[in-house]
Every structure is written in C-alpha cells, then in structure tokens.
Coordinates of N, CA, C and O in Angstrom, one line a residue:
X24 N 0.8 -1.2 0.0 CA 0.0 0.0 0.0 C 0.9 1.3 0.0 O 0.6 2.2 -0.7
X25 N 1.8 1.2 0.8 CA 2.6 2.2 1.1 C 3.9 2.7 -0.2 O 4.3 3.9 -0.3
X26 N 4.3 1.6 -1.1 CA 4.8 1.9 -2.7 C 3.8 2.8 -3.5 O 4.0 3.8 -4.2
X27 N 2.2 2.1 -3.3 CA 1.2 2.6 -4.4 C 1.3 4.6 -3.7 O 2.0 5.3 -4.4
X28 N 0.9 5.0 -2.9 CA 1.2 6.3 -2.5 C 2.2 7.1 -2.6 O 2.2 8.3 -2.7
X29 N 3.4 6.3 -2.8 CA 4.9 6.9 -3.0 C 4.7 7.3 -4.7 O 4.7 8.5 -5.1
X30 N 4.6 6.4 -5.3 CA 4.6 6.7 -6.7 C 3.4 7.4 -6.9 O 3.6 8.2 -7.8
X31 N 2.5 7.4 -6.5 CA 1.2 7.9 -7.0 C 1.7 9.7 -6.6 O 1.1 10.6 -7.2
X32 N 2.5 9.8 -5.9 CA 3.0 11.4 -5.6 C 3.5 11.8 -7.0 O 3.1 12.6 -7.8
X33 N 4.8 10.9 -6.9 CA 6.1 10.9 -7.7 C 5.4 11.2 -9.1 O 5.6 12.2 -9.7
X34 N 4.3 10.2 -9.6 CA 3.4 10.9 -10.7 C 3.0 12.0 -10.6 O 3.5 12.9 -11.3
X35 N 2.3 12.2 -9.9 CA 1.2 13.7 -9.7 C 3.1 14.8 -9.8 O 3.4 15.5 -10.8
X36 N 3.7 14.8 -8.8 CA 5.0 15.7 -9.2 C 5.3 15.4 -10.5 O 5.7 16.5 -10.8
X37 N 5.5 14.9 -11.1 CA 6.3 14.4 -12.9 C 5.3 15.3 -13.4 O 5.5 16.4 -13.9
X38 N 3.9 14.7 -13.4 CA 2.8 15.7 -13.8 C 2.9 17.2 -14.0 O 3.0 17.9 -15.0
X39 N 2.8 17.5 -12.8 CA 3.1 19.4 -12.5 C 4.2 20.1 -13.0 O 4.1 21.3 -13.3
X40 N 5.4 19.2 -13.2 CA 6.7 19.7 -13.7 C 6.5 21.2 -15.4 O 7.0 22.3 -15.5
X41 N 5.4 20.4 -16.3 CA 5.1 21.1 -17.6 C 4.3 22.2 -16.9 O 4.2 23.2 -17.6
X42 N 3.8 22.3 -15.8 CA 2.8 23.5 -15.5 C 3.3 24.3 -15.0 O 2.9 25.4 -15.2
X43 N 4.4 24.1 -14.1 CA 5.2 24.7 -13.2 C 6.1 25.5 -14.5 O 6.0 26.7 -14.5
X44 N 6.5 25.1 -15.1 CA 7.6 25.4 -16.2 C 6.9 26.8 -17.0 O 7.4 27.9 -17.1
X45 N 5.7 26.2 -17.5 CA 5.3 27.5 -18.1 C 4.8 28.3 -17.7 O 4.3 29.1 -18.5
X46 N 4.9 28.5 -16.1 CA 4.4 29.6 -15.4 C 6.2 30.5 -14.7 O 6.5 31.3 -13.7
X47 N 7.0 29.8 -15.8 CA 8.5 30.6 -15.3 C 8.5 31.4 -16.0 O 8.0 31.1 -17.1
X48 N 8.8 32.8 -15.8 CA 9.5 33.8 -16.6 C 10.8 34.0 -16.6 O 11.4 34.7 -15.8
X49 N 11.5 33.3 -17.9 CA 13.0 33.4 -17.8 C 13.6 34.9 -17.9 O 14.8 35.0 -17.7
X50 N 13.1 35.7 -18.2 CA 13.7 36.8 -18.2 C 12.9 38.0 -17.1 O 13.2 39.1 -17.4
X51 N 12.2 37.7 -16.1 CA 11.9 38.4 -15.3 C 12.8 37.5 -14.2 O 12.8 37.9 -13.0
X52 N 13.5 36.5 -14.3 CA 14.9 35.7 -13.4 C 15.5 36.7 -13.5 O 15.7 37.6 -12.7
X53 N 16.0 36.6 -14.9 CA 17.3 37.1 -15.6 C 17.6 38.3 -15.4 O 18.7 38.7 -15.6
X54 N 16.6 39.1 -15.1 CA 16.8 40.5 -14.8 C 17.1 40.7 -13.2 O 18.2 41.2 -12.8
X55 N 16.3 40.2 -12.5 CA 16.7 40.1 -10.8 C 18.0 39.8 -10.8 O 18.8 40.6 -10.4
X56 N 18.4 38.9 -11.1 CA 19.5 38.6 -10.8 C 21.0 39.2 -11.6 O 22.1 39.2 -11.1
X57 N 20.6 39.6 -12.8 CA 21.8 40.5 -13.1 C 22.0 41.5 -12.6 O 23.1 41.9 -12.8
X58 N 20.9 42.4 -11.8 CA 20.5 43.5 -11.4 C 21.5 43.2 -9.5 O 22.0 44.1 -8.8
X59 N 21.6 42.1 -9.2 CA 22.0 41.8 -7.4 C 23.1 41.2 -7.7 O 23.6 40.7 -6.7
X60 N 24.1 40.9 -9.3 CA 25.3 40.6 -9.6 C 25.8 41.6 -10.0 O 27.1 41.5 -10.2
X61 N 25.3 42.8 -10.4 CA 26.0 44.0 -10.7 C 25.9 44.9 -9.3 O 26.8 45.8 -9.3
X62 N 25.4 44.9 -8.6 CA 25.0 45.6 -7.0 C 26.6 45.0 -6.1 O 27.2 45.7 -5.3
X63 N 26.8 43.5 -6.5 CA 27.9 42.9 -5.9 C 29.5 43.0 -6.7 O 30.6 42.8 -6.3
X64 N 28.9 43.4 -7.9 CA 30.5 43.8 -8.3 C 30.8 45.2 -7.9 O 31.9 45.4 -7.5
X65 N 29.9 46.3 -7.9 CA 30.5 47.6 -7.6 C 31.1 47.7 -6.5 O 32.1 48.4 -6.4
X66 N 30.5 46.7 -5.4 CA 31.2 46.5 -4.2 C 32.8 45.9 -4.0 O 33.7 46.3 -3.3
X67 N 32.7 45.0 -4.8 CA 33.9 44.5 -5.1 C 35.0 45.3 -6.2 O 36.3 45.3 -6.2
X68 N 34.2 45.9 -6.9 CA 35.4 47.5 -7.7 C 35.8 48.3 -6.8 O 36.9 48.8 -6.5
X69 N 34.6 48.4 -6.4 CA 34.8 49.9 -4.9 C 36.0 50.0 -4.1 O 36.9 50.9 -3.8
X70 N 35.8 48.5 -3.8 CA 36.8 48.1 -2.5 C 37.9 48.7 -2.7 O 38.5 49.2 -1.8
X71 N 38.7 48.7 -4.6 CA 40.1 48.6 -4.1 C 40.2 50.0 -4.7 O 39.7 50.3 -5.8
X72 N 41.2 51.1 -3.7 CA 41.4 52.5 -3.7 C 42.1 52.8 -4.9 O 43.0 52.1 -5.5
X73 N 41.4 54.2 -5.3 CA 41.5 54.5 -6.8 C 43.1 54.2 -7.1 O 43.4 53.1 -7.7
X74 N 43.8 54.7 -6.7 CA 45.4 54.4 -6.5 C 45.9 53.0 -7.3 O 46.7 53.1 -8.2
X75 N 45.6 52.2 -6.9 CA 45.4 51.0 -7.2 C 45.1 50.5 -8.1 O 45.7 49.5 -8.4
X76 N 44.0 51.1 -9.1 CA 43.5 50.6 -10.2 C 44.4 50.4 -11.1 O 44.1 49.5 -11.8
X77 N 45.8 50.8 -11.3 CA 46.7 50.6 -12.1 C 47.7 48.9 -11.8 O 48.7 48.6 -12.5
X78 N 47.3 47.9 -10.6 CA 48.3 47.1 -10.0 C 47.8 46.0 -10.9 O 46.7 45.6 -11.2
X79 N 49.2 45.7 -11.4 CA 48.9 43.6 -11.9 C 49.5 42.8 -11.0 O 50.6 43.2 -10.5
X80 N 49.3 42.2 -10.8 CA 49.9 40.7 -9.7 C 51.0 41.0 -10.1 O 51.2 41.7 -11.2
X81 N 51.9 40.6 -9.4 CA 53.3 39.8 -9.5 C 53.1 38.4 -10.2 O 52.4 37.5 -9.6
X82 N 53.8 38.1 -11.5 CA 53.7 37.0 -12.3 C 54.8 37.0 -13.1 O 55.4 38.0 -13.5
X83 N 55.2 35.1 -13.4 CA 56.4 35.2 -14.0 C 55.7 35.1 -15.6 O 56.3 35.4 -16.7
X84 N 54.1 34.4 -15.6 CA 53.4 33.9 -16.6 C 53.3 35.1 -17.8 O 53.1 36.3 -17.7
X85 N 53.5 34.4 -18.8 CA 53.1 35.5 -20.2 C 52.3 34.8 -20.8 O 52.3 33.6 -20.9
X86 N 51.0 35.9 -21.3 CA 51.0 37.3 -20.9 C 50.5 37.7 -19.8 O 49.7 37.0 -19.1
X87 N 51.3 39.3 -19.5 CA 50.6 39.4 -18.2 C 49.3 39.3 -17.6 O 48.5 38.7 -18.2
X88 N 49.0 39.7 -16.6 CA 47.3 39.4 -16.1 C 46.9 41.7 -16.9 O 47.5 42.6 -17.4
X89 N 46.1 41.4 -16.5 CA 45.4 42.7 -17.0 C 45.7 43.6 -15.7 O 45.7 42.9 -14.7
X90 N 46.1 44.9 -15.7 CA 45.6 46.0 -14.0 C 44.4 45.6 -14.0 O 43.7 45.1 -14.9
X91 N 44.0 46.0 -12.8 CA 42.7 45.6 -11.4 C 42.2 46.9 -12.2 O 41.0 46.7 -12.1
X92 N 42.3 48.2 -13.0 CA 41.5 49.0 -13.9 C 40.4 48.1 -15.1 O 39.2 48.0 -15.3
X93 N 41.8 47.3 -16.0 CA 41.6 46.8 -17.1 C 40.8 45.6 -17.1 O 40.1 45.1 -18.1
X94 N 41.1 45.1 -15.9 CA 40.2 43.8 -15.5 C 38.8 44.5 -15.2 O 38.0 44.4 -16.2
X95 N 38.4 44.9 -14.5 CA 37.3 45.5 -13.9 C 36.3 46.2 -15.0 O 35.1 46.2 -14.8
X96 N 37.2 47.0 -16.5 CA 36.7 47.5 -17.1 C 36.3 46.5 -18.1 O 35.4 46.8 -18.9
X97 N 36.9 45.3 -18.3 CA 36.3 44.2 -19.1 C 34.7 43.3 -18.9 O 34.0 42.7 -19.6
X98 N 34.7 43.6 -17.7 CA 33.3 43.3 -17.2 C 32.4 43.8 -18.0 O 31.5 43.0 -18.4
X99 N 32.3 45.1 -18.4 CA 31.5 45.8 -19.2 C 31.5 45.5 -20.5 O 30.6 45.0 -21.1
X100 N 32.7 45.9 -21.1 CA 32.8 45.7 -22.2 C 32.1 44.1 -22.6 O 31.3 44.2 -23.5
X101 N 32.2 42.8 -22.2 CA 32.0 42.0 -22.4 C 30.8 41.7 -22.6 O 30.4 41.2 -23.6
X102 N 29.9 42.1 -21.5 CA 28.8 41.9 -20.9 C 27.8 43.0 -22.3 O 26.8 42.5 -22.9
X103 N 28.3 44.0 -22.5 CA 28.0 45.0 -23.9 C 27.7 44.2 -25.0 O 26.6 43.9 -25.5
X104 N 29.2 43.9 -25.4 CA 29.2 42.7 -26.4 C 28.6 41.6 -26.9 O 28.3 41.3 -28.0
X105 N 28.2 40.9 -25.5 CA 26.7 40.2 -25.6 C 25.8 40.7 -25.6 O 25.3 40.7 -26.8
X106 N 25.3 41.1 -25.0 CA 23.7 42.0 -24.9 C 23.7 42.5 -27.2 O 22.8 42.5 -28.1
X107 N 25.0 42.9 -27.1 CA 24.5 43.9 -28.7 C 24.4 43.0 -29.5 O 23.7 43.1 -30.5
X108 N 25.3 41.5 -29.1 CA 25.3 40.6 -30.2 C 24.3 39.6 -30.5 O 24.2 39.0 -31.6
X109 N 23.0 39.4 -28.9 CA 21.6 39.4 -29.3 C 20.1 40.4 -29.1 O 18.9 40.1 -29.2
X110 N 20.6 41.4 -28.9 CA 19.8 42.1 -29.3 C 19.7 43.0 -30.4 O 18.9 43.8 -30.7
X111 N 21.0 42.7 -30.9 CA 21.1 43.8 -32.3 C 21.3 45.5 -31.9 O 21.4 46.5 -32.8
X112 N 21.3 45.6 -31.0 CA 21.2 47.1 -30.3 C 22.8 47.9 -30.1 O 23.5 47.0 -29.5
X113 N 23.5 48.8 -30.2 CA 24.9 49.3 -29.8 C 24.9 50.0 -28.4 O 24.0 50.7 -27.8
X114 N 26.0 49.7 -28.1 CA 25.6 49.8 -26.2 C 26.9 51.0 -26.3 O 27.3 51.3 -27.4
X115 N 27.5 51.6 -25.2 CA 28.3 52.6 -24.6 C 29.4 52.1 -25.6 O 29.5 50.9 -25.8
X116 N 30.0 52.7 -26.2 CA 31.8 52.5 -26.3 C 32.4 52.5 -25.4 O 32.4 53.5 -24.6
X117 N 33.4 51.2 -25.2 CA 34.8 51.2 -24.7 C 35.3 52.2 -24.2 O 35.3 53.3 -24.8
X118 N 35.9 51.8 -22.7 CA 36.7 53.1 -22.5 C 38.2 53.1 -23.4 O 38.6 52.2 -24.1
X119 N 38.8 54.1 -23.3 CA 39.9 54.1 -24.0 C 41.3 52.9 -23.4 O 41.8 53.0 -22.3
X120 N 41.7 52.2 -24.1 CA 42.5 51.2 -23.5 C 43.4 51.8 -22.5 O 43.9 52.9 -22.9
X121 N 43.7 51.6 -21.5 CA 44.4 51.8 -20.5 C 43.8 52.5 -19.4 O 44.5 53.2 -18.7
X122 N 42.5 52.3 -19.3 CA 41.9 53.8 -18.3 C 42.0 53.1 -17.2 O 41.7 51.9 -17.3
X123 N 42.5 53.6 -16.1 CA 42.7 53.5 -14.8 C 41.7 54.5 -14.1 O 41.9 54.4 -12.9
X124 N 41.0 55.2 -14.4 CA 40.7 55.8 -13.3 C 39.2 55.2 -12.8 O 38.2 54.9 -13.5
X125 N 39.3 55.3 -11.4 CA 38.3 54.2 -11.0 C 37.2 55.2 -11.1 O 36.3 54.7 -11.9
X126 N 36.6 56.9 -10.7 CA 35.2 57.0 -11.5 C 35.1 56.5 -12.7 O 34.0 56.0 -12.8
X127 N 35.8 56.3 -13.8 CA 35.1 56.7 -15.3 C 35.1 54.9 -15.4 O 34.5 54.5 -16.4
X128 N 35.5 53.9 -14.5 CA 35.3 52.8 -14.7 C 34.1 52.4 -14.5 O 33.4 51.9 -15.4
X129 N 33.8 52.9 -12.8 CA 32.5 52.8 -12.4 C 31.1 53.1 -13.2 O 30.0 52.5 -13.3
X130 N 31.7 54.4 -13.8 CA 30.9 55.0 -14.7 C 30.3 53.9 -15.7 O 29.2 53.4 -15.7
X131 N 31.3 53.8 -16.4 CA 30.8 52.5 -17.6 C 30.2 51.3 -17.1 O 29.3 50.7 -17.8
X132 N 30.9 50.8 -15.8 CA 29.9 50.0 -15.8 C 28.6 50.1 -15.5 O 27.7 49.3 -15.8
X133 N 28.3 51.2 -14.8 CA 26.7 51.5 -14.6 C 26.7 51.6 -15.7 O 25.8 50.9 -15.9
X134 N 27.3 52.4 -17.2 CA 26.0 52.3 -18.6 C 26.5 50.9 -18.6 O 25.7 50.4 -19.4
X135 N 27.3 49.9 -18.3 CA 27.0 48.7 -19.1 C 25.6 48.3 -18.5 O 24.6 48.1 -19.2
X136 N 25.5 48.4 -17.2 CA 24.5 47.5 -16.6 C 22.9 48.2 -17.2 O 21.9 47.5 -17.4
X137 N 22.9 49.3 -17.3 CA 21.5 50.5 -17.9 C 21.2 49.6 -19.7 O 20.1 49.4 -20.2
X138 N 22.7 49.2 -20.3 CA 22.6 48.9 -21.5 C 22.5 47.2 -21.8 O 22.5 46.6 -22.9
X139 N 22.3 46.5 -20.3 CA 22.2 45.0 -20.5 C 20.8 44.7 -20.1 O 20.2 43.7 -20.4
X140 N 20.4 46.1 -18.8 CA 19.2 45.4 -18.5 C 18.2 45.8 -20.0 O 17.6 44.9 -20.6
X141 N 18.3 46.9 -20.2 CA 17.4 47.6 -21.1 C 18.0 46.4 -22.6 O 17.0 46.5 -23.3
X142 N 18.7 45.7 -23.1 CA 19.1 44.9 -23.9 C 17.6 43.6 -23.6 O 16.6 43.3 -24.3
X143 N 18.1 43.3 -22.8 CA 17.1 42.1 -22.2 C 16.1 42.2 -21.9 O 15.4 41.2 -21.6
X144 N 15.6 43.7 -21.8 CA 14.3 43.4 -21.6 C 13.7 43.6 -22.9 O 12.7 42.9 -23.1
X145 N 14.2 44.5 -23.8 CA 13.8 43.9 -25.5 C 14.5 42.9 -26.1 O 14.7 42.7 -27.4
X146 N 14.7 42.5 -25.7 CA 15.0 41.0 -26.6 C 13.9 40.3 -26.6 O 13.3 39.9 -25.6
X147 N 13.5 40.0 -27.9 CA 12.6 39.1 -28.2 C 12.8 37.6 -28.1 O 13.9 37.1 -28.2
X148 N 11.5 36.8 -27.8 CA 11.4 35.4 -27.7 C 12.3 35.1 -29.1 O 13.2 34.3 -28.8
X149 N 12.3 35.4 -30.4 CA 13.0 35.0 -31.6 C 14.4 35.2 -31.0 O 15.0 34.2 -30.6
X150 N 14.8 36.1 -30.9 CA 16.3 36.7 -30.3 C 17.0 35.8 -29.4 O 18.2 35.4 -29.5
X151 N 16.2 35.4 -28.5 CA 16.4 34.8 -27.5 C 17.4 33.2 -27.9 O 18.5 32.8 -27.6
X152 N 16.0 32.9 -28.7 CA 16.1 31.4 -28.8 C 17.3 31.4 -29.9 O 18.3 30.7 -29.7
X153 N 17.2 32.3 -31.5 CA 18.2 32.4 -32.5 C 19.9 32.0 -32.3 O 20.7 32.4 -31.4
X154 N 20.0 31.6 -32.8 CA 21.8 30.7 -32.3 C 22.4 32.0 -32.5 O 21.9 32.6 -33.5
X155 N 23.2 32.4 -32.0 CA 24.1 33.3 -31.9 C 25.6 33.3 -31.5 O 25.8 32.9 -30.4
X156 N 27.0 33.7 -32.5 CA 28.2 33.5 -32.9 C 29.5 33.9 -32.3 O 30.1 34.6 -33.2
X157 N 30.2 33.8 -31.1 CA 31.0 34.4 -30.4 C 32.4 33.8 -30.6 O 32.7 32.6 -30.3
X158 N 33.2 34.4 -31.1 CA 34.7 33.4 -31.2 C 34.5 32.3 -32.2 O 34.2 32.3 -33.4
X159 N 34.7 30.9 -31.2 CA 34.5 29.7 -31.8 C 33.3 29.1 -31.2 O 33.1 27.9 -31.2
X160 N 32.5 30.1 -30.6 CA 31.0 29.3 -29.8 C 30.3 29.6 -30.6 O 30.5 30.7 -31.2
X161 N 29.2 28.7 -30.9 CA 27.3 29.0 -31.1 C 26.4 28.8 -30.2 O 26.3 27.7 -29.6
X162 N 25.6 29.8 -30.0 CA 24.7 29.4 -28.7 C 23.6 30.1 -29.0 O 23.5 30.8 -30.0
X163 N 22.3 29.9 -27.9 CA 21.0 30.8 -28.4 C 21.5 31.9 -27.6 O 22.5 32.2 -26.9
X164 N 20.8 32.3 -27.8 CA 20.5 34.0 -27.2 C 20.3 34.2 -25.3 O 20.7 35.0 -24.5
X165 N 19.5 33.2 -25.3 CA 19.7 32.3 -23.5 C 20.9 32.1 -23.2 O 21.2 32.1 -22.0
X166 N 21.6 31.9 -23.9 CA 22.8 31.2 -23.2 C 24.3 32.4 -23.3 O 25.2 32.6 -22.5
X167 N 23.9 33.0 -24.5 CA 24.6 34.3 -24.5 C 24.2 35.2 -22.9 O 25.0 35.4 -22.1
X168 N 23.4 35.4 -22.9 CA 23.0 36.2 -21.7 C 23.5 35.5 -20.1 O 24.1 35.9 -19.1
X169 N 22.9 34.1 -20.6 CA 23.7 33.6 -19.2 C 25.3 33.2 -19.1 O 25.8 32.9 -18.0
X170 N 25.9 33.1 -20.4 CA 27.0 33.4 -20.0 C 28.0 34.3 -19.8 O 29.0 34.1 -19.2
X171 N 27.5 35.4 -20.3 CA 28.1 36.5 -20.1 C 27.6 37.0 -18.4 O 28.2 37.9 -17.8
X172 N 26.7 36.5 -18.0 CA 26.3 35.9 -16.2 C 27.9 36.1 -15.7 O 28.5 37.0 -15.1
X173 N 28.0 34.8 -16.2 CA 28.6 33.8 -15.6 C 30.2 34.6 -15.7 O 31.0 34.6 -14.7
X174 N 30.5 35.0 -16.6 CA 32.2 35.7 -17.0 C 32.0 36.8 -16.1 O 33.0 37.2 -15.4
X175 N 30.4 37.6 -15.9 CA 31.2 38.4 -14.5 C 31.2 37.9 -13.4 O 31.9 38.4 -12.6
X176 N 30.7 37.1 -13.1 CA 31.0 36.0 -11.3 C 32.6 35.7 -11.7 O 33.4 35.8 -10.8
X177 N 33.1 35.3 -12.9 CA 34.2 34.3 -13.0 C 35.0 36.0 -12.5 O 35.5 36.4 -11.4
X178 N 34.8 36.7 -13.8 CA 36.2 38.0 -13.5 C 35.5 38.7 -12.3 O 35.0 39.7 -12.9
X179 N 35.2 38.9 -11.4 CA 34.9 39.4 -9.6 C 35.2 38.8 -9.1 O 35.5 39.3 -8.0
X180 N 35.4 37.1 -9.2 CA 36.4 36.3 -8.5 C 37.5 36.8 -8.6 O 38.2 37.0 -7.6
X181 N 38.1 37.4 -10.3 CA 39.8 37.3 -10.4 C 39.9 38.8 -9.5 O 41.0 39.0 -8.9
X182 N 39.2 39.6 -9.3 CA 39.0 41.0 -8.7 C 39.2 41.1 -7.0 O 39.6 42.0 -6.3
X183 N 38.9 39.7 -6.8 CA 38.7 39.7 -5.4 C 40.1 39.0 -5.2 O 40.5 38.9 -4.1
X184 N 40.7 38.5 -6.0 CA 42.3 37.8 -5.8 C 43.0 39.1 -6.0 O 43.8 39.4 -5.1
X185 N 42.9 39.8 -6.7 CA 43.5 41.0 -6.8 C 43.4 42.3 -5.7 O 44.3 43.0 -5.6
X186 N 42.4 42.5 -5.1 CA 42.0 42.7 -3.5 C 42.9 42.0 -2.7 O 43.6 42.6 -2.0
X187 N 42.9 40.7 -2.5 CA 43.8 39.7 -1.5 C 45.3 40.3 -1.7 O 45.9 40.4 -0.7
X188 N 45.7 40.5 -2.4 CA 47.1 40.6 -3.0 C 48.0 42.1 -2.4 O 49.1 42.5 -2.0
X189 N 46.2 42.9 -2.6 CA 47.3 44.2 -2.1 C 46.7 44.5 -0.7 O 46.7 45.6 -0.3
X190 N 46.2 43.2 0.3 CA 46.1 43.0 1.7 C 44.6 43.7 1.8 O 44.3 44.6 2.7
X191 N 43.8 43.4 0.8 CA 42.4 44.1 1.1 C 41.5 42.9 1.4 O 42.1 41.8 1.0
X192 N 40.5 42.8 1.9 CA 39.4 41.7 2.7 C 38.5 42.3 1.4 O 38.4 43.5 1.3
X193 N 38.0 41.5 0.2 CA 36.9 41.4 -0.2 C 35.9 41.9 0.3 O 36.3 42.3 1.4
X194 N 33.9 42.3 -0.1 CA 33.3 42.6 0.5 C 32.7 41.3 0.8 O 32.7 40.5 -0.1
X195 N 32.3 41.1 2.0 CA 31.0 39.5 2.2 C 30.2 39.4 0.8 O 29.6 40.3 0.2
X196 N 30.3 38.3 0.6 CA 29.6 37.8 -0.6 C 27.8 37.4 0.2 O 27.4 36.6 0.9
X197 N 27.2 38.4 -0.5 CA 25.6 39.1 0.2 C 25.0 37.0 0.1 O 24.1 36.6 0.8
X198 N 25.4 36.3 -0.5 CA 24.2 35.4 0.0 C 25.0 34.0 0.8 O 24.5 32.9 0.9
X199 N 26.0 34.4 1.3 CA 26.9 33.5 2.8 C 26.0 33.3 4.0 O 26.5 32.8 5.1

C-alpha cells in the first residue's frame, strides 16, 4: 500500500513539472539577478582605492594578467558585447584602452548594466532562442546572456584575488 502512494506522488509531481515550467518567466529571473550581480561587483570595484586601479599581480606567466582598472573595465565591455550581439542594439563605447581611473570605470559599468538590462528586456522570444556567434562558440540568445552571467561571477572572483594581493578583505559575498 505504502509503494502505491509513494509513486502515485512521484506521478502527480512528474505531472506538474510542464505546468510549473510555463508559469517561469526566464527573463523576469534574468533581470533580478543580473541587477544583485551588478549591485555585488560595484562592491567588489569599490573596494580597491583609486590608487590602485593601475596594480597587476606579480607574475612570471606570459601574458601578463590585466591591472585591477583593465580587468574591472572588461566586465562591461563583455557583458555589452553580448547583450549587442543578441539584441542587435549598440551599447556605450569602450573606454579608451588603459583607463585606470576608478570614477570613469565605475561609470561605464553602470552604462554597461543601464545597457544590459534595457538589452534584455527587449530582446525578443526569436532573439532569444536564435543561435548566436562568439569566437568559436554557437549558442541561443539564453545562453549568451547567461554566460556572459557567468564571466562576470568568474572575473569578480579574479578581482577579489586581486584585492587579497594588495592585503584588502573582499566585500562579504551578500548570500553567505
């Protein structure tokens, strides 16, 4: 008796899975959360004093790593890059290669973040889904957005090794 009730759940949940699904809004996610991943990199830019923005690690490795400027300002740029590459839309220009100075960094990246949400929220279901061409990748339009996610979690990690380096404490990562 007690098998027949177990599965008879396990059904009814397998069941709900297609109803549950089409009541997701992938892009009312995708906005919350790029919107409390860009809230946590400023924090993490902020931290390290304008002064600074110009330091590369100590490395014997070639090529060098980027300055804690050039790193920080690639967030944007990248994140641009996607957004224009599925939505068809032109976002801020680049800062000029070498800018160190931490306002006009900050700066850009608030227009990146003004130019990714507003990217995504017109992006159309076609947009979305359409395979779209980066380097040597093809991907939909989902997957551009979420990985360009994903490269700024990766480079705010490299940001926060670069914080460690010149004896700075990261900010608490808001969901510890």
């Amino acid at each position: 008796m007690r098998n027949i009730s177990v599965r008879s759940l396990a059904l009814c949940a397998l069941m709900a899975l297609p109803v549950a699904a089409a009541d997701y809004d992938w892009k009312a996610n995708a906005l919350k959360h790029w919107e409390s991943s860009y809230a946590f990199t400023y924090k993490v830019v902020d931290a390290m004093p304008a002064e600074a923005f110009g330091y590369i690690p100590p490395s014997t490795a070639k090529p060098t790593e980027r300055n804690y400027g050039g790193l920080t300002a690639h967030i944007g740029v990248f994140n641009i890059g996607m957004a224009s590459l599925v939505s068809g839309m032109n976002g801020p220009e680049a800062l000029p290669k070498g800018t160190t100075d931490k306002a006009q960094i900050l700066a850009y990246l608030h227009a990146s973040e003004e130019f990714v949400m507003k990217a995504l929220k017109a992006a159309t279901d076609e947009q979305l889904k359409r395979t779209v061409k980066f380097a040597n990748i093809e991907e939909t339009g989902y997957e551009a957005f979420e990985g360009a996610f994903a490269h700024m979690a990766h480079t705010r990690g490299q940001c926060e090794v670069y914080l460690r380096l010149q004896n700075i404490l990261p900010p608490k990562y808001p969901f510890e």
